[in-house]
CSV table of C-alpha atoms in Angstrom, one decimal:
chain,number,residue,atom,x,y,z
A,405,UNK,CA,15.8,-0.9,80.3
A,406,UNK,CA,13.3,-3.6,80.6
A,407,UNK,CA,13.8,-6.8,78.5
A,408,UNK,CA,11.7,-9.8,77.4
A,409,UNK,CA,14.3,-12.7,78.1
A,410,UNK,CA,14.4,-15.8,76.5
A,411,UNK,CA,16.3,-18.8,76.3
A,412,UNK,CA,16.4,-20.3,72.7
A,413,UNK,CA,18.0,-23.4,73.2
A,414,UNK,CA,21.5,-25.1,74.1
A,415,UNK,CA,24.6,-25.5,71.5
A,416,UNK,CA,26.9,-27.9,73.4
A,417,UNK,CA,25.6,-26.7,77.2
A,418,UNK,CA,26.3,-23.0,76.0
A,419,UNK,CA,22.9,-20.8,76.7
A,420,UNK,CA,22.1,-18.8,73.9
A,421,UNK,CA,19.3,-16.2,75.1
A,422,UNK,CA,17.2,-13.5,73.1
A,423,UNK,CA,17.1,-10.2,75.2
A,424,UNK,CA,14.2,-7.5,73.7
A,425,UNK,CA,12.2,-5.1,74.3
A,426,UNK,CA,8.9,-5.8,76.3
A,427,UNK,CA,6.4,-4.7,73.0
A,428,UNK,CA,8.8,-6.0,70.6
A,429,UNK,CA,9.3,-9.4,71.9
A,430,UNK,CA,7.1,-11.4,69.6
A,431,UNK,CA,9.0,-9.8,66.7
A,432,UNK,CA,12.3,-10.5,68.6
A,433,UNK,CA,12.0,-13.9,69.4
A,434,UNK,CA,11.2,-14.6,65.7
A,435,UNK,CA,13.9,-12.5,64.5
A,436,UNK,CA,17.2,-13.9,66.8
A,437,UNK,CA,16.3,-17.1,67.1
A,438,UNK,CA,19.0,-18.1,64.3
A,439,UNK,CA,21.1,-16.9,67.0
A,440,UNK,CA,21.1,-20.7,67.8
A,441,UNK,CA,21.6,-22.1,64.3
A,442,UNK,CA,24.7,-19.6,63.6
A,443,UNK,CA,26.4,-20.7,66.7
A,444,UNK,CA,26.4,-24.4,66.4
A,445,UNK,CA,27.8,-23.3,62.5
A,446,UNK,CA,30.9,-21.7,63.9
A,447,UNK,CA,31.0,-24.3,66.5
A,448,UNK,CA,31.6,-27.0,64.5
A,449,UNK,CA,33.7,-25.7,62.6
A,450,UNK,CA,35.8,-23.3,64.8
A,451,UNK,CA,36.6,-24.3,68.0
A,452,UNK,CA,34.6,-24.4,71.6
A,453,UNK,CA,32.7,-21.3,71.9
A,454,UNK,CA,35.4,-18.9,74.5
A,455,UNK,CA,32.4,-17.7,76.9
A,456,UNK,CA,29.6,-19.0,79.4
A,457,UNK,CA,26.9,-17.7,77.3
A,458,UNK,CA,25.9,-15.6,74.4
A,459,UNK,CA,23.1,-13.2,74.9
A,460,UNK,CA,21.6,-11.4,71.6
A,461,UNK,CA,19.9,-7.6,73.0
A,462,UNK,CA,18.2,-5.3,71.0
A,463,UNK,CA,19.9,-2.1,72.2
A,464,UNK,CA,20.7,1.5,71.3
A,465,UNK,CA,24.1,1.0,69.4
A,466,UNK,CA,25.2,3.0,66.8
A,467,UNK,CA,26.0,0.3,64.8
A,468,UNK,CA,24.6,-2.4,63.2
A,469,UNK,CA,26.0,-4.4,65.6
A,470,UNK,CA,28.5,-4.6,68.5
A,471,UNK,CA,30.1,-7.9,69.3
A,472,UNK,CA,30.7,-7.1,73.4
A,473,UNK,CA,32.2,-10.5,74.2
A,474,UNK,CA,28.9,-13.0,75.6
A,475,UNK,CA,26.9,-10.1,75.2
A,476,UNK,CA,25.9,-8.8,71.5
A,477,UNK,CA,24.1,-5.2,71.0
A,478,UNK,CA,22.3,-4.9,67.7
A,479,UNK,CA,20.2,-1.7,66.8
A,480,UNK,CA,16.5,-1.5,68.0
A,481,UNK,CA,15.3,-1.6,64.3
A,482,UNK,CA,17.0,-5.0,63.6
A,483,UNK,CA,13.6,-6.2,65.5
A,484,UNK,CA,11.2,-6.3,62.9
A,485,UNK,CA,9.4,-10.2,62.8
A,486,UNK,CA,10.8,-10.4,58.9
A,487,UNK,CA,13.6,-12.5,59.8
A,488,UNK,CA,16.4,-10.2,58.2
A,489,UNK,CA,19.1,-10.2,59.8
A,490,UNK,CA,21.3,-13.6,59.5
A,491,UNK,CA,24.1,-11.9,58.3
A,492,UNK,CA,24.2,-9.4,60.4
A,493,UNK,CA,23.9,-12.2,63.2
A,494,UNK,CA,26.8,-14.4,61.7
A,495,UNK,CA,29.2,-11.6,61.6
A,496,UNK,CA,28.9,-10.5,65.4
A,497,UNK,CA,29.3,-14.0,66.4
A,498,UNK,CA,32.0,-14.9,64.8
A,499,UNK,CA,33.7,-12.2,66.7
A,500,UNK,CA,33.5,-13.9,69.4
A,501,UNK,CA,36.1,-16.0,68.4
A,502,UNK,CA,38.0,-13.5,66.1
A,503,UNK,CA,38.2,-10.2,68.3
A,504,UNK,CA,36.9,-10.7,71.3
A,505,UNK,CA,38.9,-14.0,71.9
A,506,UNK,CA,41.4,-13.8,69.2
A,507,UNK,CA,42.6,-10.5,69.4
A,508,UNK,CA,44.6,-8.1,66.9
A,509,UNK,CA,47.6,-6.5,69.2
A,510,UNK,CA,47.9,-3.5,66.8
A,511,UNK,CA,44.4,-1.4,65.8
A,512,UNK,CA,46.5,-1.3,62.4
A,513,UNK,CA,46.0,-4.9,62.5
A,514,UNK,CA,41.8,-5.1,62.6
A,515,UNK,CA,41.8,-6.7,59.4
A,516,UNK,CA,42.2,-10.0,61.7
A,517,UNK,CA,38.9,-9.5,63.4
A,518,UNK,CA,36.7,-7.1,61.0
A,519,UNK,CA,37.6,-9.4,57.8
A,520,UNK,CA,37.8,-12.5,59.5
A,521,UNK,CA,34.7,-12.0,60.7
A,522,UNK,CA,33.2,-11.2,57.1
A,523,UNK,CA,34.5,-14.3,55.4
A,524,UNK,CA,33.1,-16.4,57.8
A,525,UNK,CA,30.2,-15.1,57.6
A,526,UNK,CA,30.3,-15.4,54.0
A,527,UNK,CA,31.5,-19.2,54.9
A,528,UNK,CA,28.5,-19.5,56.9
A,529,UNK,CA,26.3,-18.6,53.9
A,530,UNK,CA,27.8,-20.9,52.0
A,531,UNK,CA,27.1,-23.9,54.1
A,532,UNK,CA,23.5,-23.0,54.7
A,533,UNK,CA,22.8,-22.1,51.0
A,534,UNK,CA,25.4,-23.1,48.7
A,535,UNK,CA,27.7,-22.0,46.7
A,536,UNK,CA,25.7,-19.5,44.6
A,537,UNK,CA,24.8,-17.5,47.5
A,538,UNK,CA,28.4,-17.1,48.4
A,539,UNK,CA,29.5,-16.0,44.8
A,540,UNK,CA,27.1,-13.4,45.4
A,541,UNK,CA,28.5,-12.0,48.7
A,542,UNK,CA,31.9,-11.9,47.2
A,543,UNK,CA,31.0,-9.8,43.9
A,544,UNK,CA,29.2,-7.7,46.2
A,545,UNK,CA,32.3,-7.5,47.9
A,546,UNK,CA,34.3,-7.2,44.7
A,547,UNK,CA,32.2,-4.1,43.5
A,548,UNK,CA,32.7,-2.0,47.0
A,549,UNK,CA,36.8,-3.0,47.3
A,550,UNK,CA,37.0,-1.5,43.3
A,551,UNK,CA,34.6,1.4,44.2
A,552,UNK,CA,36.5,2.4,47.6
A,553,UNK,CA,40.3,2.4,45.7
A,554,UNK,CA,39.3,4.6,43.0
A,555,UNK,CA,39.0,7.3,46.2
A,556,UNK,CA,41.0,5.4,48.8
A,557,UNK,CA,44.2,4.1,47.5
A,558,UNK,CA,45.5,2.6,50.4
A,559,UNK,CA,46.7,-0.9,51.9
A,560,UNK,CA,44.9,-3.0,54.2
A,561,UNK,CA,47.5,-2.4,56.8
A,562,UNK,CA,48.0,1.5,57.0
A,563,UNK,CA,50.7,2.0,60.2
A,564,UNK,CA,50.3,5.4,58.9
A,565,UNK,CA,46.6,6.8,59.6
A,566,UNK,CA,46.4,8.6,62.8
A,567,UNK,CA,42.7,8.6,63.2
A,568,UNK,CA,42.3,5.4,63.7
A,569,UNK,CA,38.4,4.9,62.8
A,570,UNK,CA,39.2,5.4,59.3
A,571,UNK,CA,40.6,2.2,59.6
A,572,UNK,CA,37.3,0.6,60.1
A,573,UNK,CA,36.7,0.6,56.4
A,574,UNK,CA,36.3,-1.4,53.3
A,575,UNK,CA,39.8,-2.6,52.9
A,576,UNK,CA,39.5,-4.0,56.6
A,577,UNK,CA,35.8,-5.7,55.9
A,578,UNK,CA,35.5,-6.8,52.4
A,579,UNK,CA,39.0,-6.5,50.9
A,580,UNK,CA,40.3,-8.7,53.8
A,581,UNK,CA,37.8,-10.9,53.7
A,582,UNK,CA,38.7,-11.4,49.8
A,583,UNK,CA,42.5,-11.6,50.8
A,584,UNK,CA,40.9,-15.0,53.3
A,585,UNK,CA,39.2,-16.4,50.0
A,586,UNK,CA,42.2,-16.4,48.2
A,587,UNK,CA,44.6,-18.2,50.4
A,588,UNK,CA,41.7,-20.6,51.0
A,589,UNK,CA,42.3,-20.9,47.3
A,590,UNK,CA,46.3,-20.9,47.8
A,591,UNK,CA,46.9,-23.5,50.4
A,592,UNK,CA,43.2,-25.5,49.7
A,593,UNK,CA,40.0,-26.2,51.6
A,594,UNK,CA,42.0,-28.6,54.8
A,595,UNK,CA,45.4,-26.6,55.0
A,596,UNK,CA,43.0,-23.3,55.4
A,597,UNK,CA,40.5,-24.6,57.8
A,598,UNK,CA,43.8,-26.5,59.6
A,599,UNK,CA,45.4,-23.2,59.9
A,600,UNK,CA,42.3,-21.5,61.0
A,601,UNK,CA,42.0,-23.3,63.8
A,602,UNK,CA,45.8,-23.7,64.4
A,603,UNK,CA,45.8,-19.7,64.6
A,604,UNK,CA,42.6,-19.8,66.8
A,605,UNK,CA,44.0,-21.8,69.4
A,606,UNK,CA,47.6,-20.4,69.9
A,607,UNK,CA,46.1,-17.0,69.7
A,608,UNK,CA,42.4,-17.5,71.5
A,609,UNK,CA,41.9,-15.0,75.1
A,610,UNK,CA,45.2,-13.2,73.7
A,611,UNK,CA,46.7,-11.3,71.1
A,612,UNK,CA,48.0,-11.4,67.7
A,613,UNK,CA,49.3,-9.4,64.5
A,614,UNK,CA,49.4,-10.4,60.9
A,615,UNK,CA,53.0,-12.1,60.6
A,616,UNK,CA,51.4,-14.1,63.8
A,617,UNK,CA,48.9,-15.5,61.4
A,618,UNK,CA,50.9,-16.1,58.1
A,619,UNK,CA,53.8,-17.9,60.5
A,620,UNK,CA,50.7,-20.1,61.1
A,621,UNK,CA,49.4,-20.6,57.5
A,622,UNK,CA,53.0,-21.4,56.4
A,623,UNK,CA,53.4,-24.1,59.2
A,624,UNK,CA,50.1,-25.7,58.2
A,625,UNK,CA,50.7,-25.3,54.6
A,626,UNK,CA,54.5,-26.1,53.7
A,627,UNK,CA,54.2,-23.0,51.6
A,628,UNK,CA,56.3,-19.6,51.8
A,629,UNK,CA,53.5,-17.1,51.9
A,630,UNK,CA,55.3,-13.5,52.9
A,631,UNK,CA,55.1,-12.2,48.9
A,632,UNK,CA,51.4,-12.8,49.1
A,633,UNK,CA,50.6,-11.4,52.3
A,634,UNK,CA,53.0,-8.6,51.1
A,635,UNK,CA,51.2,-7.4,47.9
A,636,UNK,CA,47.8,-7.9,49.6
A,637,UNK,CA,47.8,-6.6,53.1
A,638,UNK,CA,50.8,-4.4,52.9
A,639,UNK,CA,50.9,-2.7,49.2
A,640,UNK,CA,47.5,-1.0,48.1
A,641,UNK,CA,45.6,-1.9,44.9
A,642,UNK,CA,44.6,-4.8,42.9
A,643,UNK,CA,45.1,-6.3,39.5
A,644,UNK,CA,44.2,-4.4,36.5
A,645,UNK,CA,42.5,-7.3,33.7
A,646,UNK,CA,42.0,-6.2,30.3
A,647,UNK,CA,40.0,-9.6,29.6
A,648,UNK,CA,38.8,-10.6,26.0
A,649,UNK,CA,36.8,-13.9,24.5
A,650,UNK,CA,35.9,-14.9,21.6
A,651,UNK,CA,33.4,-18.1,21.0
A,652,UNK,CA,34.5,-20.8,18.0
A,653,UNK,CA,30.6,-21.9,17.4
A,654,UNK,CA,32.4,-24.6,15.0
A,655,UNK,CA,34.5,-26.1,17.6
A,656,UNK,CA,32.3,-24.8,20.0
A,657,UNK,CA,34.8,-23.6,22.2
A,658,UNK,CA,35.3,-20.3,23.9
A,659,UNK,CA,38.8,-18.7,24.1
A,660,UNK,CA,39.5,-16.0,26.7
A,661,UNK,CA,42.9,-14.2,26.6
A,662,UNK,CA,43.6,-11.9,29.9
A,663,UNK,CA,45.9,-9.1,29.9
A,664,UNK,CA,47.4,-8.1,33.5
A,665,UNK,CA,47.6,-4.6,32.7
A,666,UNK,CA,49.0,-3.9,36.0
């Protein structure tokens, strides 16, 4: 196909470029030029970018988006001039370090790309727009893990599926990206990000499974962390919360008794 080519600008000498469609290139220009801002993001706060140049093209995938390493399809319609697709952006790029660098050695293992990939996107929004907006992209995330159990009751890791493009589902997205946010919350904010990085660079232009990653997160930590990879990534399910409150207007206090009802 012909393309409208352009370059948007430099992060750290690494070319990122905007490739569209000839009568959609106004639209296109507008549209992946955060292509810039989301790789200096990941950057920073990754590790060097793995290729010689990361070229954004409006194409024909069937997906939203495929993250072919340097080289990112998204579908035609994601042109549009509105300026809607950051998101979409931040998750395909931050493939390129987690899937296309960083590699799971097992398809039953593509929770290490598909919900690394999420989280950091949700990390991303964080950064750019605080907190709020990322409490929003979890309980969004929250709603669909519930939603997908009540039909799907099923682990993250499932050796057992056969056809393995059911595995590309929300347990691998959004529950694994939740499973990230709570060992953030386990070993804190700097052991996480230390064992991020740790995992990226033992791991980056190779291949890796999930007891690869939690040997890392336990180095970095000090912490024992095989029961809660266990009950997260290998058993299916989540916590059942019967959850009461009850607000004391004299003492003005609020009491809240939770229940783990399984």
């Amino acid at each position: 196909a012909r393309f409208a080519i352009r370059e948007e600008g430099k992060v750290e000498g690494i070319p990122v470029q905007t490739w569209v469609y000839p009568q959609n290139k106004h639209a296109g220009f507008t549209d992946y030029a955060i292509g810039v801002q989301v790789l200096d993001y990941f950057q920073h706060h990754l590790a060097q970018y793995p290729f010689e140049k990361l070229a954004n093209v409006q194409s024909t995938t069937r997906y939203g988006g495929m993250e072919n390493a340097g080289n990112i399809f998204y579908f035609e319609n994601s042109v549009n001039g509105l300026n809607q697709r950051e998101t979409l952006f931040a998750h395909e790029i931050a493939h390129q370090w987690f899937g296309d660098s960083a590699s799971e050695g097992d398809w039953y293992h593509v929770w290490l790309s598909e919900g690394f990939a999420t989280y950091l996107t949700h990390l991303y929004l964080e950064h750019t727009y605080g907190r709020d907006r990322m409490a929003e992209e979890l309980q969004d995330d929250r709603r669909q893990v519930v939603a997908y159990f009540r039909k799907n009751p099923t682990p993250i890791i499932q050796s057992g599926e056969t056809d393995l493009t059911k595995l590309l589902n929300t347990n691998s997205y959004q529950k694994a990206s939740w499973v990230l946010h709570m060992l953030r919350r386990e070993v804190g904010d700097e052991n996480f990000w230390k064992g991020i990085r740790a995992y990226y660079r033992k791991y980056q232009l190779s291949n890796a499974l999930t007891d690869d990653f939690r040997a890392i997160m336990e180095d970095v930590s000090g912490q024992s962390l095989e029961k809660f990879f266990r009950q997260w990534l290998w058993q299916p399910g989540h916590p059942q919360l019967a959850i009461q409150w009850h607000y004391d207007a004299t003492k003005k206090t609020v009491e809240v008794d939770v229940l783990q009802k399984d």
